[in-house]
PDB file of C-alpha atoms and ligand atoms in Angstrom:
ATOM      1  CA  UNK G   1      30.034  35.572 -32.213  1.00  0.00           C
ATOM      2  CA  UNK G   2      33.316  34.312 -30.691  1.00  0.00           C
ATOM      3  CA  UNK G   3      35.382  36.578 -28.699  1.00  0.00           C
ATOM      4  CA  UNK G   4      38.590  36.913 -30.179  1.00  0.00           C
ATOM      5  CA  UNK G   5      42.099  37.497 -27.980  1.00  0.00           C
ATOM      6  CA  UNK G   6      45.270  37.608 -27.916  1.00  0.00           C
ATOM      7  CA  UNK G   7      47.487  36.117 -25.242  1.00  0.00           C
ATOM      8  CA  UNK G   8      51.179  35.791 -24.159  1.00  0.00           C
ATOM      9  CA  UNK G   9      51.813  32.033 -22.799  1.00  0.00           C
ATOM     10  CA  UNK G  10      52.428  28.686 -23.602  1.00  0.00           C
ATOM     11  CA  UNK G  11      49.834  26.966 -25.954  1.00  0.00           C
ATOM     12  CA  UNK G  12      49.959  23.430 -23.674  1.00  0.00           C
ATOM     13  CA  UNK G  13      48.706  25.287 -20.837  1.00  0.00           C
ATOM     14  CA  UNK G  14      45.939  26.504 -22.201  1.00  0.00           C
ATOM     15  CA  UNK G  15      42.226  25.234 -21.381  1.00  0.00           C
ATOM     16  CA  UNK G  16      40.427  25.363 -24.474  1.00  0.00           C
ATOM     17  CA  UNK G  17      38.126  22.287 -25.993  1.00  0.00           C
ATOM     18  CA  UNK G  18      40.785  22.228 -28.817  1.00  0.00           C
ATOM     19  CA  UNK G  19      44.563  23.160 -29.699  1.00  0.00           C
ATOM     20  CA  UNK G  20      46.039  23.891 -32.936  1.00  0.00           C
ATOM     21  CA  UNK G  21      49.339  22.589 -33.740  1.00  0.00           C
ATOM     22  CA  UNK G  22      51.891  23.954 -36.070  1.00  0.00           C
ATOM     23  CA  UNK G  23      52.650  20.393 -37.336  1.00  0.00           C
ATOM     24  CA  UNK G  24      54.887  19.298 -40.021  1.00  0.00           C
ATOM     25  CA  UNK G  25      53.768  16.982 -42.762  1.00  0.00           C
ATOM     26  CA  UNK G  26      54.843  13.771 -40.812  1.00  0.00           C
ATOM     27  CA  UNK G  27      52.440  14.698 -37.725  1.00  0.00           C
ATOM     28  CA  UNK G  28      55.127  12.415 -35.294  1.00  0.00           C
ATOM     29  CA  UNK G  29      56.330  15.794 -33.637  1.00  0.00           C
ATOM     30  CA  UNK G  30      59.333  18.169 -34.342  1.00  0.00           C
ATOM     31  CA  UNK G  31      60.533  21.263 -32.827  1.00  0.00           C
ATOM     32  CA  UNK G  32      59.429  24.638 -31.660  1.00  0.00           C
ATOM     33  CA  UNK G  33      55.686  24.436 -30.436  1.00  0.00           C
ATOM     34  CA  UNK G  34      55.374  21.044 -32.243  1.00  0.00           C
ATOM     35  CA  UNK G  35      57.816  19.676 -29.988  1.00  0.00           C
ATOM     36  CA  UNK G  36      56.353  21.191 -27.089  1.00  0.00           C
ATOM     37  CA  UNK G  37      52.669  19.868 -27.698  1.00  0.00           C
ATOM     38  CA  UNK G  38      53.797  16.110 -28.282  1.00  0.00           C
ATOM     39  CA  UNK G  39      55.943  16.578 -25.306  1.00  0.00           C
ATOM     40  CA  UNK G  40      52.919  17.485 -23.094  1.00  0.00           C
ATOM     41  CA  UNK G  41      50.135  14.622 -25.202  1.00  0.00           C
ATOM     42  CA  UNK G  42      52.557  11.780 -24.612  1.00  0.00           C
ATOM     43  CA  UNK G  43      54.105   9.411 -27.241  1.00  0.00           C
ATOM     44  CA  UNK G  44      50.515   8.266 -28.235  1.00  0.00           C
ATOM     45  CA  UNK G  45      50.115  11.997 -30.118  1.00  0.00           C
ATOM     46  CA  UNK G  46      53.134  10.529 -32.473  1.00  0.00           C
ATOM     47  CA  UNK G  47      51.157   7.208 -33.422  1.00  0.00           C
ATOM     48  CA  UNK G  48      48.129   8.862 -33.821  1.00  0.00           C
ATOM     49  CA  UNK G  49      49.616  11.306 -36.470  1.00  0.00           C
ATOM     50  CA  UNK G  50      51.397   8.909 -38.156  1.00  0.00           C
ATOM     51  CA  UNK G  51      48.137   6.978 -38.957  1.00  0.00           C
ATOM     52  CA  UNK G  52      46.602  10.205 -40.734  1.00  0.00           C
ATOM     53  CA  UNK G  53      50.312  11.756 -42.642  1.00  0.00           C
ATOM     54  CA  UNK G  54      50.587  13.061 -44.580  1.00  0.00           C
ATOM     55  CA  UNK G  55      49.039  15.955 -43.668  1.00  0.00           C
ATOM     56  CA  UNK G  56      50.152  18.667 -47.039  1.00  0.00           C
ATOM     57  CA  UNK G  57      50.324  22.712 -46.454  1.00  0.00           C
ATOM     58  CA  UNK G  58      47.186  24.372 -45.552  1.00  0.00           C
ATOM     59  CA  UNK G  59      45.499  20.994 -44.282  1.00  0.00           C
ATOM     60  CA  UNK G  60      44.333  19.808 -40.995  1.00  0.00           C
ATOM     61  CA  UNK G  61      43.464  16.867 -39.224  1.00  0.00           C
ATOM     62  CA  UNK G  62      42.736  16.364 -35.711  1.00  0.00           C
ATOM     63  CA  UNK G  63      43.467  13.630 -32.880  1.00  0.00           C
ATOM     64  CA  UNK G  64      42.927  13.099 -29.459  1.00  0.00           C
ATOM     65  CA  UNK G  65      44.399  15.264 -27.026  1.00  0.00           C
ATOM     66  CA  UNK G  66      45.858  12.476 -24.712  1.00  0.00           C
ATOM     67  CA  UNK G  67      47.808  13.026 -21.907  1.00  0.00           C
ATOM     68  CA  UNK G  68      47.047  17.009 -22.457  1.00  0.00           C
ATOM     69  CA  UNK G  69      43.872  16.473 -19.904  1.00  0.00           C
ATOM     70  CA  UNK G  70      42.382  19.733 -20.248  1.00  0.00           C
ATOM     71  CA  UNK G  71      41.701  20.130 -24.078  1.00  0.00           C
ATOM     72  CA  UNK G  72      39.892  17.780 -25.907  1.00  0.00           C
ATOM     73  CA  UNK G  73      41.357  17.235 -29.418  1.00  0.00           C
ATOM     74  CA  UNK G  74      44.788  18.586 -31.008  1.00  0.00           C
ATOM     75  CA  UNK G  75      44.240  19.958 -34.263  1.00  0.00           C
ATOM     76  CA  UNK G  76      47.321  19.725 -36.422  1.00  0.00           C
ATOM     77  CA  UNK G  77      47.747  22.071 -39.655  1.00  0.00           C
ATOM     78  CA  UNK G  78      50.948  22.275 -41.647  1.00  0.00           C
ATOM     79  CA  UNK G  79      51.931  25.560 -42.592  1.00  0.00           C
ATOM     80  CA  UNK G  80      53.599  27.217 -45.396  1.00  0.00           C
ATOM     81  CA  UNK G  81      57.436  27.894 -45.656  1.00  0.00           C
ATOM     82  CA  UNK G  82      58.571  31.289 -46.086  1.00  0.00           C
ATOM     83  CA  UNK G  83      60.098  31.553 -49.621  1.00  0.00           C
ATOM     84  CA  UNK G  84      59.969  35.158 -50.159  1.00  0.00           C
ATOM     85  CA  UNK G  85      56.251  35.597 -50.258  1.00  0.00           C
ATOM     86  CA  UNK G  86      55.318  34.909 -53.904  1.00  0.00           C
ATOM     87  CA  UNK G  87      55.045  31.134 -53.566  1.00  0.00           C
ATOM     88  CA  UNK G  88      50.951  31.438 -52.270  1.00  0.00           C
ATOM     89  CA  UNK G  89      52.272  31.693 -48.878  1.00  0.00           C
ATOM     90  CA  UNK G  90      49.366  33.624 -47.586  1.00  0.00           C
ATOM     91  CA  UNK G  91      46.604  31.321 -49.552  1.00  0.00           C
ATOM     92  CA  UNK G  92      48.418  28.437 -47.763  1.00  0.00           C
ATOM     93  CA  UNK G  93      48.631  30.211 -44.334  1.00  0.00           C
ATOM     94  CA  UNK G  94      44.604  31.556 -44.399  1.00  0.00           C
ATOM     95  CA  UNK G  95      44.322  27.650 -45.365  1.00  0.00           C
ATOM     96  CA  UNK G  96      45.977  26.638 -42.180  1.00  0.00           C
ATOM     97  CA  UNK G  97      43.443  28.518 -40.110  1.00  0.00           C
ATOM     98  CA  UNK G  98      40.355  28.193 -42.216  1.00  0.00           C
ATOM     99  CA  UNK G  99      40.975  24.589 -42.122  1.00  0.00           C
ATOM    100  CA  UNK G 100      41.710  23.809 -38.592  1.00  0.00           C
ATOM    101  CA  UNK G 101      38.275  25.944 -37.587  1.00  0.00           C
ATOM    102  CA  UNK G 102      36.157  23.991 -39.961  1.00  0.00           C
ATOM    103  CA  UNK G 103      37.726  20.825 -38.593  1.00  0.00           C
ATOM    104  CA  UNK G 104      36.992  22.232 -34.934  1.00  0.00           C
ATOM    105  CA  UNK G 105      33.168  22.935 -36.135  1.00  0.00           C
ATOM    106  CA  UNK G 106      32.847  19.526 -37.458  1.00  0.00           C
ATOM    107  CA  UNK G 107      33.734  18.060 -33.929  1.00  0.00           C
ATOM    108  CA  UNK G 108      31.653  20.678 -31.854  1.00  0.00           C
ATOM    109  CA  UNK G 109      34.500  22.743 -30.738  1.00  0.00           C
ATOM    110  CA  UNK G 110      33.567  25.862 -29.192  1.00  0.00           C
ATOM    111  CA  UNK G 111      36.893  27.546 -27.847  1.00  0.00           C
ATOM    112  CA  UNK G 112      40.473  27.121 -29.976  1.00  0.00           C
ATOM    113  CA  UNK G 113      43.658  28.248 -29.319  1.00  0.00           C
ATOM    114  CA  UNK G 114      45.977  28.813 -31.787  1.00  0.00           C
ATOM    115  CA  UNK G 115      49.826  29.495 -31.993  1.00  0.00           C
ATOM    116  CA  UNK G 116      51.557  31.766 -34.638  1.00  0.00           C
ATOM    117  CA  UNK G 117      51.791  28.944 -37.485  1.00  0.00           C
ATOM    118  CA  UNK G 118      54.717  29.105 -39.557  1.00  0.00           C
ATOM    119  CA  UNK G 119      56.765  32.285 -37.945  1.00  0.00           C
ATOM    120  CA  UNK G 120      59.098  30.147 -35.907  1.00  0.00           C
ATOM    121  CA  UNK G 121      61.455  27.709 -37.986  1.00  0.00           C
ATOM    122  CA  UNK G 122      59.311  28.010 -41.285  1.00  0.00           C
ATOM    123  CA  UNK G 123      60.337  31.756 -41.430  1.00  0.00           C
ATOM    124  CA  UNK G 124      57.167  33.755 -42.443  1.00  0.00           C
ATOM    125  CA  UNK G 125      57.033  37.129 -40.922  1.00  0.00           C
ATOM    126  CA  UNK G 126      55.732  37.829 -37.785  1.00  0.00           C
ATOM    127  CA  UNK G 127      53.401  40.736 -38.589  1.00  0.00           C
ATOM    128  CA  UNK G 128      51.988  39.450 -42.259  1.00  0.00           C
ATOM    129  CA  UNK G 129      51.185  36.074 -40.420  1.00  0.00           C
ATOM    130  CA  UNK G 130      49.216  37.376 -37.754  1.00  0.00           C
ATOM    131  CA  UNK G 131      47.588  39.555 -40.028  1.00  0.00           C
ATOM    132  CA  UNK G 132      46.260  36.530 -42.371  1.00  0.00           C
ATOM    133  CA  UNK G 133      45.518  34.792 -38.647  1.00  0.00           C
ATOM    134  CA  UNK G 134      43.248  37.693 -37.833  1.00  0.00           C
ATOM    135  CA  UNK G 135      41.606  38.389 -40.897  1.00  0.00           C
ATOM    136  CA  UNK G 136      40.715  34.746 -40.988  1.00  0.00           C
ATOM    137  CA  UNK G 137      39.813  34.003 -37.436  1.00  0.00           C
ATOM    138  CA  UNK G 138      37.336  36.718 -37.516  1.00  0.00           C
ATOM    139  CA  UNK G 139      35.750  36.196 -40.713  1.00  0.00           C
ATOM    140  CA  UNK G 140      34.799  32.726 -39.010  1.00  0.00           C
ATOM    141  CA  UNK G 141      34.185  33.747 -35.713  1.00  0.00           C
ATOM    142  CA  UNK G 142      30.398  33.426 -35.540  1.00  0.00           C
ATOM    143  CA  UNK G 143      30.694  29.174 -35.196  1.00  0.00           C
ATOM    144  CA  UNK G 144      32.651  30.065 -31.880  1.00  0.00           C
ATOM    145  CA  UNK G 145      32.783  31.080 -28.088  1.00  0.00           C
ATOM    146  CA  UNK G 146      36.019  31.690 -28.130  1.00  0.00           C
ATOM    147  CA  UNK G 147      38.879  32.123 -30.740  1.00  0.00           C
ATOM    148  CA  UNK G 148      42.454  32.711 -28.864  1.00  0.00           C
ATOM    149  CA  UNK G 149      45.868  33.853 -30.804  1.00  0.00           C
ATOM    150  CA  UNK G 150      48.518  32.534 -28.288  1.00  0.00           C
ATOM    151  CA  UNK G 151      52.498  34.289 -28.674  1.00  0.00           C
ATOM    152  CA  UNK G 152      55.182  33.166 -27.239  1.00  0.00           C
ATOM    153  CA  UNK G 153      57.360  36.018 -27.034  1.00  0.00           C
ATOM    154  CA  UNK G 154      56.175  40.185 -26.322  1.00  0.00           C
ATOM    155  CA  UNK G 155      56.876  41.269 -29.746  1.00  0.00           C
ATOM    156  CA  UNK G 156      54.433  38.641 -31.827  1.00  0.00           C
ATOM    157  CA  UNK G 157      52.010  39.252 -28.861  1.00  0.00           C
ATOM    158  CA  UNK G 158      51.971  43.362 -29.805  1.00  0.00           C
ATOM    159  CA  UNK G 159      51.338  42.468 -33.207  1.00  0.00           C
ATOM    160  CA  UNK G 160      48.680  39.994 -33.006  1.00  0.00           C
ATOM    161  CA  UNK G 161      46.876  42.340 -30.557  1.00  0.00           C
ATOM    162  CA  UNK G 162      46.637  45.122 -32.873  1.00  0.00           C
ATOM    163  CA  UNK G 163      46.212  42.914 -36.079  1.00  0.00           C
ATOM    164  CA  UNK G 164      42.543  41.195 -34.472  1.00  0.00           C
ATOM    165  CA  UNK G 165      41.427  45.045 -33.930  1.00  0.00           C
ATOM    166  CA  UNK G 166      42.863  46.109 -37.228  1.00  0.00           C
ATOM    167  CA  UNK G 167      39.897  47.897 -39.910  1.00  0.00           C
ATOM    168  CA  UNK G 168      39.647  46.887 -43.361  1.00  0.00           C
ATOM    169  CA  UNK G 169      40.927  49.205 -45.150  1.00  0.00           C
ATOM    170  CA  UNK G 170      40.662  48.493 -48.902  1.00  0.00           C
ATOM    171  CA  UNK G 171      41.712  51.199 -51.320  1.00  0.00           C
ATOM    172  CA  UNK G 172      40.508  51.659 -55.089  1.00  0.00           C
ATOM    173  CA  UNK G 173      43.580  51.308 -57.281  1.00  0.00           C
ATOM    174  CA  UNK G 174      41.897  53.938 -59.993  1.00  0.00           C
ATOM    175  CA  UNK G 175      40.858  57.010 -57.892  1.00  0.00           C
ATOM    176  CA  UNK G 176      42.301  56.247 -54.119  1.00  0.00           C
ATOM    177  CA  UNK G 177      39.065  55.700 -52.241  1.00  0.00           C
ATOM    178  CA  UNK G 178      38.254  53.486 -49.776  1.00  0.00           C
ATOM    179  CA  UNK G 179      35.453  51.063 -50.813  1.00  0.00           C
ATOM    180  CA  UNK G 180      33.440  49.054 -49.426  1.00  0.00           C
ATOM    181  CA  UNK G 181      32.776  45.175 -49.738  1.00  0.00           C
ATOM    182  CA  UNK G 182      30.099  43.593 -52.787  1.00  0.00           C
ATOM    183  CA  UNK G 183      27.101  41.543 -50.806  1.00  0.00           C
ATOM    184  CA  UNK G 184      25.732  39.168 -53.300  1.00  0.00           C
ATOM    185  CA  UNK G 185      22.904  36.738 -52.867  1.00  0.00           C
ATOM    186  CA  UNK G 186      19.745  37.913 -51.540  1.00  0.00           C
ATOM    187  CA  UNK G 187      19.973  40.092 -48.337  1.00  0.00           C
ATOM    188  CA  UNK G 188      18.934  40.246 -45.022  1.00  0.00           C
ATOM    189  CA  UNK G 189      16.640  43.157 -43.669  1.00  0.00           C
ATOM    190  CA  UNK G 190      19.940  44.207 -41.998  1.00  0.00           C
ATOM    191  CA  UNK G 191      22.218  43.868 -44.912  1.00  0.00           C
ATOM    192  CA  UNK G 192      19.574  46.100 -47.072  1.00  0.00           C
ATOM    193  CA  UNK G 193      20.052  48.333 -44.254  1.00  0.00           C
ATOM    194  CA  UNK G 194      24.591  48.611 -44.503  1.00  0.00           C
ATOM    195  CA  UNK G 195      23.390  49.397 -47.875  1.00  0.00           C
ATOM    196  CA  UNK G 196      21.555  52.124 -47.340  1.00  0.00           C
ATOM    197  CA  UNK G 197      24.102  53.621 -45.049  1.00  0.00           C
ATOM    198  CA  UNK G 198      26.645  52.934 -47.816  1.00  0.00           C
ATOM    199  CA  UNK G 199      28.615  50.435 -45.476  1.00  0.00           C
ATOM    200  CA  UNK G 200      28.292  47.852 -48.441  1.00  0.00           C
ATOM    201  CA  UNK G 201      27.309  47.077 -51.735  1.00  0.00           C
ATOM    202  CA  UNK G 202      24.752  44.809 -52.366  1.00  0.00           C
ATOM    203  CA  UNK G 203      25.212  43.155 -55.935  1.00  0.00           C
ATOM    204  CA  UNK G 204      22.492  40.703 -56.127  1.00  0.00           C
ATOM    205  CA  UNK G 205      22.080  37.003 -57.409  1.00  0.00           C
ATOM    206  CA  UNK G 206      24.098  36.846 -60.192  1.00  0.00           C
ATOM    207  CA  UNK G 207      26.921  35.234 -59.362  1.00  0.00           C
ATOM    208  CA  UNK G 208      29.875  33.869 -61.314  1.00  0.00           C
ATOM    209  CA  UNK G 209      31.939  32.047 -58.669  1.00  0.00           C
ATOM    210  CA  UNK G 210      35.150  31.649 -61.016  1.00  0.00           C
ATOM    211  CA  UNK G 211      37.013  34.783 -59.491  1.00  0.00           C
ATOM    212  CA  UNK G 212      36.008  37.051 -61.690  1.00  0.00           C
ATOM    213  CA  UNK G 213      32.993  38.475 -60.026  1.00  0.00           C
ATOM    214  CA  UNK G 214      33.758  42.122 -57.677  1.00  0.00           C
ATOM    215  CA  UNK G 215      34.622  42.522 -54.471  1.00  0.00           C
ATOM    216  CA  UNK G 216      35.083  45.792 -53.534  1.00  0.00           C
ATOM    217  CA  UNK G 217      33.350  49.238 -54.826  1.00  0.00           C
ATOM    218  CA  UNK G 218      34.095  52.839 -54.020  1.00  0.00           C
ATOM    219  CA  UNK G 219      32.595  55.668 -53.724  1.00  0.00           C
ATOM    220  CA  UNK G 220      32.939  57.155 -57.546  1.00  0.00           C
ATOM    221  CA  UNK G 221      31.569  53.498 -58.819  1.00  0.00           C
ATOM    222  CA  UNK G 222      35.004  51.429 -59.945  1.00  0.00           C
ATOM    223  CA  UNK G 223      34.827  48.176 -58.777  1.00  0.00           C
ATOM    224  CA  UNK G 224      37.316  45.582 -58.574  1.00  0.00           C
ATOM    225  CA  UNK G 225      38.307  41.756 -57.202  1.00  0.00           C
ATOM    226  CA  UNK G 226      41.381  40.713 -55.207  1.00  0.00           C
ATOM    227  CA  UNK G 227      41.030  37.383 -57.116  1.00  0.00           C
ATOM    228  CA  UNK G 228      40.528  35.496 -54.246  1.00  0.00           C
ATOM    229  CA  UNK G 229      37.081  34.262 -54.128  1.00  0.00           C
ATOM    230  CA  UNK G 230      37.649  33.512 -50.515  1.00  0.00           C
ATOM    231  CA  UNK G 231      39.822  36.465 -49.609  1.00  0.00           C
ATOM    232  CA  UNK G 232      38.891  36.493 -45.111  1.00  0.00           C
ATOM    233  CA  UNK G 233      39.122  40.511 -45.588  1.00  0.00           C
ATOM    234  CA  UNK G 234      35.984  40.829 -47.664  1.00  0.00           C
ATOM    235  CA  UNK G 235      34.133  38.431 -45.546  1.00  0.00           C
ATOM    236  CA  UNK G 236      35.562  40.203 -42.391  1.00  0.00           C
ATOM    237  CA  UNK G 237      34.383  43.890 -44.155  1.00  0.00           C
ATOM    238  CA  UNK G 238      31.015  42.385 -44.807  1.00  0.00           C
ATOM    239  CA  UNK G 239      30.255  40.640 -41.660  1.00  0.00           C
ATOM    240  CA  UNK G 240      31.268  44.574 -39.891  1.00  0.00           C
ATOM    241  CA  UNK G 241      29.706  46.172 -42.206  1.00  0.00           C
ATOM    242  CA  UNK G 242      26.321  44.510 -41.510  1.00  0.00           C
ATOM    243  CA  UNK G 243      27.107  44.552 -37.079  1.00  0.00           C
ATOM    244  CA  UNK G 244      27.977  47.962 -37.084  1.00  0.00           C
TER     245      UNK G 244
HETATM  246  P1  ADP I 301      56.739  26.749 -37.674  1.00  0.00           P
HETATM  247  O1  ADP I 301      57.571  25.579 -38.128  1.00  0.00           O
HETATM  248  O2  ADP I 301      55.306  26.677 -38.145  1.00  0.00           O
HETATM  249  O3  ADP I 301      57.391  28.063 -37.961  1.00  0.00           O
HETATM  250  P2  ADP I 301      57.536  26.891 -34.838  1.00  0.00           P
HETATM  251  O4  ADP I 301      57.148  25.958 -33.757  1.00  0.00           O
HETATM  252  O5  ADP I 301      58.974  26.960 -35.207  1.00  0.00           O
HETATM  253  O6  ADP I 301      56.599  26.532 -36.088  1.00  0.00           O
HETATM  254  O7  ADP I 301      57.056  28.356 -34.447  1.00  0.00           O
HETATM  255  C1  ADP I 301      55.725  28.799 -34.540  1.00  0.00           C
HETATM  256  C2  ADP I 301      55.467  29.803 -33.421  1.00  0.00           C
HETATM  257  O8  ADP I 301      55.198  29.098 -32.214  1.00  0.00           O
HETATM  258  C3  ADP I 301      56.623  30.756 -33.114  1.00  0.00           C
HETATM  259  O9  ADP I 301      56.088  32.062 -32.935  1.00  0.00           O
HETATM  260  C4  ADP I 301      57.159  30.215 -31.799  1.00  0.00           C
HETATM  261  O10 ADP I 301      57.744  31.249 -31.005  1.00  0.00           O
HETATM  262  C5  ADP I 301      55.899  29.721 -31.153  1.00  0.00           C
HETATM  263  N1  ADP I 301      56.030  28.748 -30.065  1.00  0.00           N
HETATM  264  C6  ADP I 301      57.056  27.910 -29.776  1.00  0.00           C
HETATM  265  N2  ADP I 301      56.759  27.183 -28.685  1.00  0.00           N
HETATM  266  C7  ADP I 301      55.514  27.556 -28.278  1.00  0.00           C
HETATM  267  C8  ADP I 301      54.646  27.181 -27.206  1.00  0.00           C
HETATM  268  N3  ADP I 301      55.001  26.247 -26.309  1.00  0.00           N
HETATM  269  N4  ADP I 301      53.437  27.795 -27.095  1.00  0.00           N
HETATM  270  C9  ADP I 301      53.063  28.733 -28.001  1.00  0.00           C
HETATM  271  N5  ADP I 301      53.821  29.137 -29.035  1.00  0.00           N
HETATM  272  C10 ADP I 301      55.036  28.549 -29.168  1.00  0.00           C
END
């Protein structure tokens, strides 16, 4: 299980195997902490992107680190514009993360660092993003050592502090209480066990896998889905549910 943190600095100073980049769709460099990465990798960062763009929103593709001697790769992920929040900005944002750690598992990467995609120039606000960072980062943090949420400025820093200690808190929209997350497939001797302590709800084998199976369950029995079949806050609610 990786530990997760949450620093203040600069994300080309940081001595991780890999760094994420908050790219745009070209992947030949740009401003804000795209600008500063291909700035510290050398020009070869710019011909090694071009060669893979276009790289859409919620992708990621990784090159060589270059002249950046102390990570290994640079993992670039183009994030979503802000447009008011009802354009999937937060499916395309958990994307961005989601993506760029299963393109870091496929090349062995144990430690990531990752800057606050999108909340620069693309607009998205600070404390939603860092929320969808979080929730995402530690629903996947069992492929890592070490998972780290770098800020630039004291304010996002705060934020994506409190957002990686944050609990689930998932309400029932009929009666108010909070429920717990739906385990299906067969469990684990310690899963049977959140069960029995009521920290989950274990559902079985039957599953649908279209979106309309539950998620969540509360207390008096109502059940319901966020219609997200890969929503990170059930999988983070079930993964602490199960290590608590
Ligand atoms: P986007 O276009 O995805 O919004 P930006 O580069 O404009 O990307 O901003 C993303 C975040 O990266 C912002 O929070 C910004 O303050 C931060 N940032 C800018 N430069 C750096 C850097 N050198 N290291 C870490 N974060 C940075």
């Amino acid at each position: 299980m990786a530990q997760i943190e949450a620093v203040l600095g600069d994300i080309t100073e940081q001595r991780v195997d890999a760094i994420v980049n908050a790219a745009n769709e070209s992947l030949t460099g740009g401003g804000g902490v795209d600008g500063a990465i291909h700035r510290a990798a050398g020009p070869r960062l710019a011909e090694a992107g071009a060669a893979l763009a276009p790289c859409l929103p919620g992708n990621a593709v990784a090159t060589p680190a270059f002249d950046l001697a102390q990570v290994k790769h640079v993992i670039h992920t183009v994030g979503p514009k802000w447009r008011g929040g009802g354009q999937d900005e937060a499916k395309v944002l958990a994307s961005c993360y989601r993506e760029s750690l299963l393109v870091a598992e496929g090349l062995g990467v144990r430690s990531i660092a990752f800057p606050a995609i999108s909340t620069g120039v693309y607009g998205y606000p600070v404390a939603e993003a860092v929320s969808v960072a979080a929730w995402v980062v530690r629903s996947m943090a069992a492929d890592f050592d070490l998972i780290r949420l770098v800020a630039f400025d004291p304010a996002t820093h705060a934020l994506m502090a409190e957002a990686i200690e944050a609990p689930v808190v998932e309400r029932c929209e009929t009666c108010g209480e909070v429920g717990v997350p739906i385990l299906f497939g067969l469990p684990t001797p310690i899963a049977v066990a959140a069960g029995e302590a009521g920290r989950l709800k274990l559902a079985g084998c039957v599953v649908h896998g279209d979106g309309s199976d539950p998620q969540w369950e509360c207390p008096n029995g109502h059940q319901w889905t966020n219609n997200d079949p890969d929503d990170p806050r059930v999988l983070v609610a079930i993964a602490e549910a199960v290590d608590a």
